[in-house]
Every structure is written in C-alpha cells, then in structure tokens.
Amino acid sequence: MAEETPVVEVPVVEETVPVITLADTEPENLEDAIRIVIRKSLEANGLVRGLSEVARILDRGAAHMCILADDCEDEEYKKLVTALAKQGNIDLINVESREKLAAWAGLTRTNTEGKEKILKCSSVAIRDFGERSKALDFLMAQLQ
C-alpha cells in the first residue's frame, strides 16, 4: 500500500489590515495630488492625452482641468493649449517635466527584456475625475 502523507493543520490567524487605496491617501504636496488625480481619471477613462485630443476637448469646453509640461519643446504648442484653456475658462496646471507627466498618465512601454521605457507627454486634459478623493479636494483647494 501507499504511504499516507501526514496532514498538518495550520491555525488560522485573522488580522484586520486596513486597506489603503490611492483615493484614501492624503497627498503630501501638490505634485502628489496631481499624480493621484491623473491616476483616478485614467481609471475612470476620463484622461485625454495627445495634442489633437487635448486641443479638441479644450475647444469644446468639456475638460475640467488641463495639465501642461513646462519643458515642452514647442512654444506654439504651449501657446495653443494655454489659449484654449483660458478661452474655455478651464484650470491649467503646469508641471516641470514631460517624463513625469507621461509616467503619471500611464504612457510606458515594456520591451522584450522587461524594462520599462517612459515616453514623453506634454499635456493631458481631464474630462472625468473618477471618484472623489482627498487628493482632488487638495488640488481644488490649491486652485482657488
């Protein structure tokens, strides 16, 4: 006959660990708040990326907020986005780096070796914030 494998019972320990989601975290600074709001908007399919898409939604006045990178190489691009945001009375926030903005907006590529390459993004527009969060409240208070 075959030998029986001994069965060891492991006692179950129930611990209640508070689940902290991205919406629950208190942003430490304006940059953290922008990052969280962009991520929540991306999850809700309310983030618009790319010049033609951003220009179109700003022109329609359907965006709640626009974020523009300061290190954008094309001055005409910056003038266009700024003018469309002012025309539609849409909040415009400047961030320092295109790489940061692209990373926050989820613009990364993974190659065959598993390395991530972060692309560059000069502007994004938010048409839907997703769920209400502390970061959104913090950001709105800073814009007032």
Coordinates of N, CA and C in Angstrom, one line a residue:
M1 N 0.8 -1.2 0.0 CA 0.0 0.0 0.0 C 0.9 1.2 0.0
A2 N 0.3 2.3 -0.4 CA 1.0 3.6 -0.5 C 1.0 4.2 0.9
E3 N 2.1 4.9 1.2 CA 2.2 5.6 2.5 C 1.3 6.8 2.5
E4 N 0.7 7.1 3.6 CA -0.1 8.3 3.8 C 0.7 9.5 4.1
T5 N 0.4 10.6 3.5 CA 1.1 11.8 3.8 C 0.6 12.4 5.1
P6 N 1.4 12.8 6.0 CA 0.9 13.4 7.3 C 0.3 14.8 7.0
V7 N -0.9 15.0 7.6 CA -1.6 16.3 7.4 C -1.3 17.1 8.6
V8 N -0.8 18.3 8.4 CA -0.5 19.3 9.4 C -1.5 20.4 9.3
E9 N -2.2 20.7 10.4 CA -3.1 21.8 10.4 C -2.5 23.0 10.9
V10 N -2.6 24.1 10.2 CA -2.1 25.4 10.5 C -3.2 26.3 11.1
P11 N -3.0 26.8 12.2 CA -4.0 27.6 12.8 C -4.2 28.9 12.0
V12 N -5.4 29.3 11.8 CA -5.8 30.5 11.0 C -5.7 31.7 12.0
V13 N -4.9 32.7 11.6 CA -4.9 33.9 12.4 C -5.6 35.0 11.6
E14 N -6.6 35.5 12.1 CA -7.3 36.6 11.4 C -6.8 37.9 11.9
E15 N -6.3 38.7 11.0 CA -5.8 40.0 11.3 C -6.6 41.0 10.4
T16 N -7.0 42.1 11.0 CA -7.7 43.1 10.2 C -6.6 44.1 9.8
V17 N -6.3 44.1 8.5 CA -5.4 45.1 8.0 C -6.1 46.2 7.2
P18 N -6.0 47.4 7.6 CA -6.7 48.4 6.8 C -6.2 48.5 5.4
V19 N -7.1 48.5 4.5 CA -6.7 48.7 3.1 C -6.7 50.1 2.7
I20 N -5.5 50.6 2.3 CA -5.4 52.0 1.9 C -5.3 52.0 0.4
T21 N -6.3 52.7 -0.2 CA -6.3 52.8 -1.6 C -5.7 54.2 -2.0
L22 N -5.5 54.4 -3.3 CA -4.9 55.6 -3.8 C -5.8 56.8 -3.4
A23 N -7.1 56.6 -3.4 CA -8.1 57.6 -3.1 C -8.0 58.0 -1.6
D24 N -7.6 57.1 -0.7 CA -7.6 57.4 0.7 C -6.4 58.1 1.2
T25 N -5.3 58.1 0.4 CA -4.1 58.7 0.8 C -4.2 60.2 0.8
E26 N -3.6 60.8 1.8 CA -3.5 62.3 1.9 C -2.3 62.7 1.1
P27 N -2.4 63.6 0.1 CA -1.2 64.0 -0.6 C -0.3 64.9 0.2
E28 N 1.0 64.7 0.1 CA 1.9 65.5 0.8 C 2.2 66.8 0.2
N29 N 2.1 66.9 -1.1 CA 2.3 68.1 -1.8 C 1.5 68.2 -3.1
L30 N 1.6 69.3 -3.8 CA 0.8 69.5 -5.0 C 1.1 68.4 -6.1
E31 N 2.3 68.0 -6.2 CA 2.7 67.0 -7.2 C 2.1 65.7 -6.9
D32 N 2.0 65.3 -5.7 CA 1.4 64.0 -5.3 C -0.1 64.1 -5.6
A33 N -0.7 65.2 -5.3 CA -2.2 65.4 -5.6 C -2.4 65.3 -7.1
I34 N -1.6 65.9 -7.9 CA -1.8 65.8 -9.4 C -1.6 64.4 -9.8
R35 N -0.6 63.7 -9.3 CA -0.4 62.3 -9.7 C -1.6 61.4 -9.4
I36 N -2.1 61.6 -8.2 CA -3.3 60.8 -7.8 C -4.5 61.1 -8.6
V37 N -4.8 62.4 -8.9 CA -5.9 62.8 -9.6 C -5.8 62.2 -11.1
I38 N -4.6 62.3 -11.7 CA -4.4 61.8 -13.0 C -4.7 60.3 -13.0
R39 N -4.2 59.5 -12.0 CA -4.4 58.1 -12.0 C -5.9 57.7 -11.8
K40 N -6.6 58.4 -11.0 CA -8.0 58.2 -10.8 C -8.8 58.5 -12.1
S41 N -8.4 59.6 -12.8 CA -9.0 59.9 -14.0 C -8.7 58.9 -15.1
L42 N -7.5 58.4 -15.1 CA -7.2 57.3 -16.1 C -8.0 56.0 -15.8
E43 N -8.2 55.7 -14.5 CA -9.0 54.5 -14.2 C -10.5 54.7 -14.6
A44 N -11.0 55.9 -14.6 CA -12.4 56.2 -15.0 C -12.5 56.5 -16.4
N45 N -11.5 56.3 -17.2 CA -11.4 56.6 -18.6 C -11.8 58.1 -18.9
G46 N -11.3 59.0 -18.1 CA -11.6 60.4 -18.2 C -10.4 61.2 -18.5
L47 N -9.2 60.5 -18.9 CA -8.0 61.2 -19.2 C -7.8 61.3 -20.7
V48 N -7.5 62.5 -21.2 CA -7.2 62.7 -22.6 C -5.8 63.1 -22.8
R49 N -5.1 62.4 -23.7 CA -3.6 62.6 -23.9 C -3.4 62.9 -25.4
G50 N -2.4 63.7 -25.7 CA -2.0 64.0 -27.1 C -2.6 65.3 -27.5
L51 N -1.8 66.0 -28.4 CA -2.1 67.3 -28.8 C -3.5 67.5 -29.4
S52 N -3.8 66.6 -30.4 CA -5.1 66.8 -31.1 C -6.3 66.5 -30.2
E53 N -6.2 65.4 -29.3 CA -7.2 65.1 -28.4 C -7.4 66.2 -27.4
V54 N -6.3 66.7 -26.8 CA -6.4 67.7 -25.8 C -6.9 69.0 -26.4
A55 N -6.5 69.4 -27.6 CA -7.0 70.6 -28.2 C -8.5 70.5 -28.5
R56 N -8.9 69.3 -29.0 CA -10.3 69.1 -29.3 C -11.2 69.3 -28.0
I57 N -10.8 68.6 -27.0 CA -11.6 68.7 -25.7 C -11.6 70.0 -25.1
L58 N -10.4 70.7 -25.2 CA -10.4 72.1 -24.6 C -11.2 73.0 -25.5
D59 N -11.2 72.9 -26.8 CA -12.0 73.7 -27.6 C -13.5 73.5 -27.4
R60 N -13.9 72.3 -27.1 CA -15.3 72.0 -26.8 C -15.7 72.5 -25.4
G61 N -14.7 72.7 -24.5 CA -15.0 73.2 -23.2 C -15.5 72.0 -22.3
A62 N -15.2 70.8 -22.7 CA -15.6 69.6 -22.0 C -14.6 69.1 -20.9
A63 N -13.5 69.8 -20.8 CA -12.5 69.4 -19.8 C -12.7 70.1 -18.5
H64 N -12.4 69.5 -17.4 CA -12.4 70.1 -16.1 C -11.1 70.8 -15.8
M65 N -10.0 70.2 -16.3 CA -8.7 70.6 -15.9 C -7.7 70.2 -17.1
C66 N -6.6 71.0 -17.2 CA -5.6 70.7 -18.2 C -4.2 70.8 -17.5
I67 N -3.3 69.9 -17.8 CA -2.0 69.8 -17.2 C -1.0 69.9 -18.3
L68 N -0.1 70.9 -18.2 CA 0.9 71.2 -19.3 C 2.3 71.1 -18.7
A69 N 3.2 70.5 -19.4 CA 4.6 70.4 -19.0 C 5.4 71.6 -19.4
D70 N 6.2 72.1 -18.4 CA 7.0 73.3 -18.7 C 8.1 73.1 -19.7
D71 N 8.6 71.9 -19.7 CA 9.7 71.6 -20.6 C 9.3 71.2 -22.0
C72 N 8.1 71.6 -22.4 CA 7.6 71.3 -23.8 C 8.5 72.0 -24.8
E73 N 9.0 71.3 -25.8 CA 9.9 71.9 -26.7 C 9.3 72.9 -27.7
D74 N 8.1 72.8 -28.0 CA 7.4 73.6 -29.0 C 6.6 74.7 -28.3
E75 N 7.1 76.0 -28.5 CA 6.4 77.1 -27.8 C 5.0 77.3 -28.4
E76 N 4.8 77.0 -29.7 CA 3.4 77.2 -30.3 C 2.4 76.2 -29.6
Y77 N 2.9 75.0 -29.3 CA 2.1 74.0 -28.6 C 1.6 74.6 -27.2
K78 N 2.6 75.1 -26.5 CA 2.2 75.7 -25.2 C 1.3 76.9 -25.3
K79 N 1.5 77.7 -26.3 CA 0.6 78.9 -26.5 C -0.8 78.4 -26.9
L80 N -0.9 77.3 -27.7 CA -2.2 76.8 -28.1 C -3.0 76.3 -26.9
V81 N -2.4 75.4 -26.2 CA -3.0 74.8 -25.0 C -3.4 75.9 -24.0
T82 N -2.5 76.8 -23.7 CA -2.8 77.9 -22.8 C -4.0 78.7 -23.2
A83 N -4.0 79.1 -24.5 CA -5.1 79.9 -25.1 C -6.4 79.2 -25.0
L84 N -6.4 77.9 -25.4 CA -7.7 77.2 -25.4 C -8.2 77.0 -24.0
A85 N -7.3 76.8 -23.0 CA -7.7 76.7 -21.6 C -8.3 78.0 -21.1
K86 N -7.7 79.1 -21.4 CA -8.2 80.4 -21.0 C -9.5 80.7 -21.6
Q87 N -9.6 80.4 -22.9 CA -10.9 80.6 -23.6 C -12.1 79.9 -23.0
G88 N -11.8 78.6 -22.7 CA -12.9 77.8 -22.1 C -13.0 77.9 -20.6
N89 N -12.2 78.8 -20.0 CA -12.2 79.0 -18.5 C -11.9 77.7 -17.8
I90 N -10.9 77.0 -18.3 CA -10.5 75.7 -17.7 C -9.2 75.8 -16.9
D91 N -9.2 75.2 -15.8 CA -8.0 75.3 -14.9 C -6.8 74.7 -15.6
L92 N -5.7 75.4 -15.6 CA -4.4 75.0 -16.2 C -3.4 74.9 -15.2
I93 N -2.7 73.7 -15.1 CA -1.7 73.4 -14.1 C -0.4 73.1 -14.9
N94 N 0.7 73.7 -14.5 CA 2.0 73.4 -15.1 C 2.8 72.5 -14.2
V95 N 3.4 71.5 -14.8 CA 4.3 70.6 -14.1 C 5.7 70.7 -14.8
E96 N 6.7 70.3 -14.1 CA 8.1 70.6 -14.6 C 8.6 69.7 -15.7
S97 N 8.1 68.5 -15.8 CA 8.7 67.5 -16.7 C 7.7 66.7 -17.5
R98 N 8.0 66.5 -18.8 CA 7.2 65.7 -19.6 C 7.3 64.2 -19.2
E99 N 8.5 63.8 -18.8 CA 8.6 62.4 -18.4 C 7.7 62.1 -17.2
K100 N 7.7 63.0 -16.2 CA 6.8 62.8 -15.0 C 5.3 62.7 -15.5
L101 N 4.9 63.6 -16.3 CA 3.6 63.7 -16.8 C 3.2 62.4 -17.5
A102 N 4.1 61.9 -18.3 CA 3.9 60.7 -19.1 C 3.8 59.5 -18.1
A103 N 4.6 59.4 -17.1 CA 4.6 58.3 -16.2 C 3.2 58.3 -15.4
W104 N 2.8 59.5 -15.0 CA 1.5 59.6 -14.3 C 0.4 59.2 -15.1
A105 N 0.5 59.5 -16.5 CA -0.6 59.3 -17.4 C -0.6 57.8 -17.9
G106 N 0.4 57.0 -17.5 CA 0.4 55.7 -17.9 C 1.0 55.4 -19.2
L107 N 1.8 56.3 -19.7 CA 2.5 56.2 -21.0 C 3.8 55.5 -20.9
T108 N 3.8 54.2 -20.7 CA 5.1 53.5 -20.6 C 5.0 52.3 -21.5
R109 N 6.2 51.8 -22.0 CA 6.3 50.7 -22.9 C 7.2 49.7 -22.2
T110 N 6.9 48.4 -22.3 CA 7.7 47.4 -21.8 C 8.3 46.6 -22.9
N111 N 9.7 46.5 -23.0 CA 10.3 45.8 -24.1 C 10.4 44.3 -23.8
T112 N 11.0 43.5 -24.7 CA 11.0 42.1 -24.5 C 11.8 41.7 -23.3
E113 N 12.7 42.5 -22.8 CA 13.6 42.1 -21.7 C 12.9 42.5 -20.4
G114 N 11.7 43.1 -20.4 CA 11.0 43.5 -19.2 C 11.3 44.9 -18.7
K115 N 12.2 45.6 -19.4 CA 12.5 47.0 -19.0 C 11.4 47.9 -19.5
E116 N 11.0 48.9 -18.6 CA 10.0 49.9 -18.9 C 10.7 51.1 -19.5
K117 N 10.1 51.6 -20.6 CA 10.5 52.9 -21.2 C 9.4 53.9 -21.0
I118 N 9.8 55.0 -20.4 CA 8.8 56.0 -20.1 C 8.8 57.0 -21.3
L119 N 7.7 57.2 -21.9 CA 7.6 58.1 -23.0 C 7.5 59.6 -22.5
K120 N 7.3 60.5 -23.4 CA 7.1 61.9 -23.0 C 5.7 62.4 -23.4
C121 N 5.2 63.2 -22.6 CA 3.8 63.7 -22.8 C 3.8 65.2 -22.4
S122 N 3.4 66.0 -23.3 CA 3.5 67.5 -23.0 C 2.2 68.0 -22.3
S123 N 1.1 67.3 -22.6 CA -0.2 67.8 -22.0 C -1.2 66.7 -21.9
V124 N -2.0 66.8 -20.8 CA -3.2 65.9 -20.7 C -4.4 66.8 -20.2
A125 N -5.6 66.3 -20.5 CA -6.8 67.0 -20.1 C -7.6 66.0 -19.3
I126 N -8.3 66.5 -18.3 CA -9.2 65.6 -17.5 C -10.6 66.0 -17.8
R127 N -11.4 65.0 -18.3 CA -12.8 65.3 -18.5 C -13.7 64.6 -17.5
D128 N -13.1 63.6 -16.8 CA -13.8 63.0 -15.7 C -12.8 62.6 -14.6
F129 N -13.1 63.1 -13.4 CA -12.1 62.9 -12.3 C -12.2 61.5 -11.7
G130 N -13.3 60.8 -12.0 CA -13.5 59.5 -11.4 C -14.1 59.7 -10.0
E131 N -13.7 58.9 -9.0 CA -14.2 59.0 -7.7 C -13.6 60.2 -7.0
R132 N -14.4 60.7 -6.1 CA -13.9 61.9 -5.2 C -12.8 61.4 -4.3
S133 N -11.8 62.1 -4.2 CA -10.7 61.7 -3.3 C -10.1 62.9 -2.5
K134 N -9.3 62.6 -1.5 CA -8.7 63.7 -0.8 C -7.7 64.5 -1.6
A135 N -7.1 63.8 -2.6 CA -6.2 64.5 -3.5 C -6.9 65.5 -4.4
L136 N -8.1 65.1 -4.8 CA -8.9 66.0 -5.7 C -9.3 67.3 -4.9
D137 N -9.7 67.0 -3.6 CA -10.1 68.1 -2.8 C -8.9 69.1 -2.5
F138 N -7.7 68.5 -2.2 CA -6.5 69.2 -2.0 C -6.1 70.0 -3.2
L139 N -6.2 69.4 -4.4 CA -5.9 70.1 -5.7 C -6.9 71.3 -5.9
M140 N -8.1 71.0 -5.7 CA -9.1 72.1 -5.9 C -8.9 73.3 -5.0
A141 N -8.5 72.9 -3.7 CA -8.3 74.0 -2.7 C -7.1 74.8 -3.2
Q142 N -6.1 74.2 -3.8 CA -4.9 74.9 -4.2 C -5.2 75.8 -5.4
L143 N -6.2 75.4 -6.2 CA -6.5 76.2 -7.4 C -7.4 77.4 -7.1
Q144 N -8.0 77.5 -5.9 CA -8.9 78.6 -5.5 C -8.1 79.8 -5.3

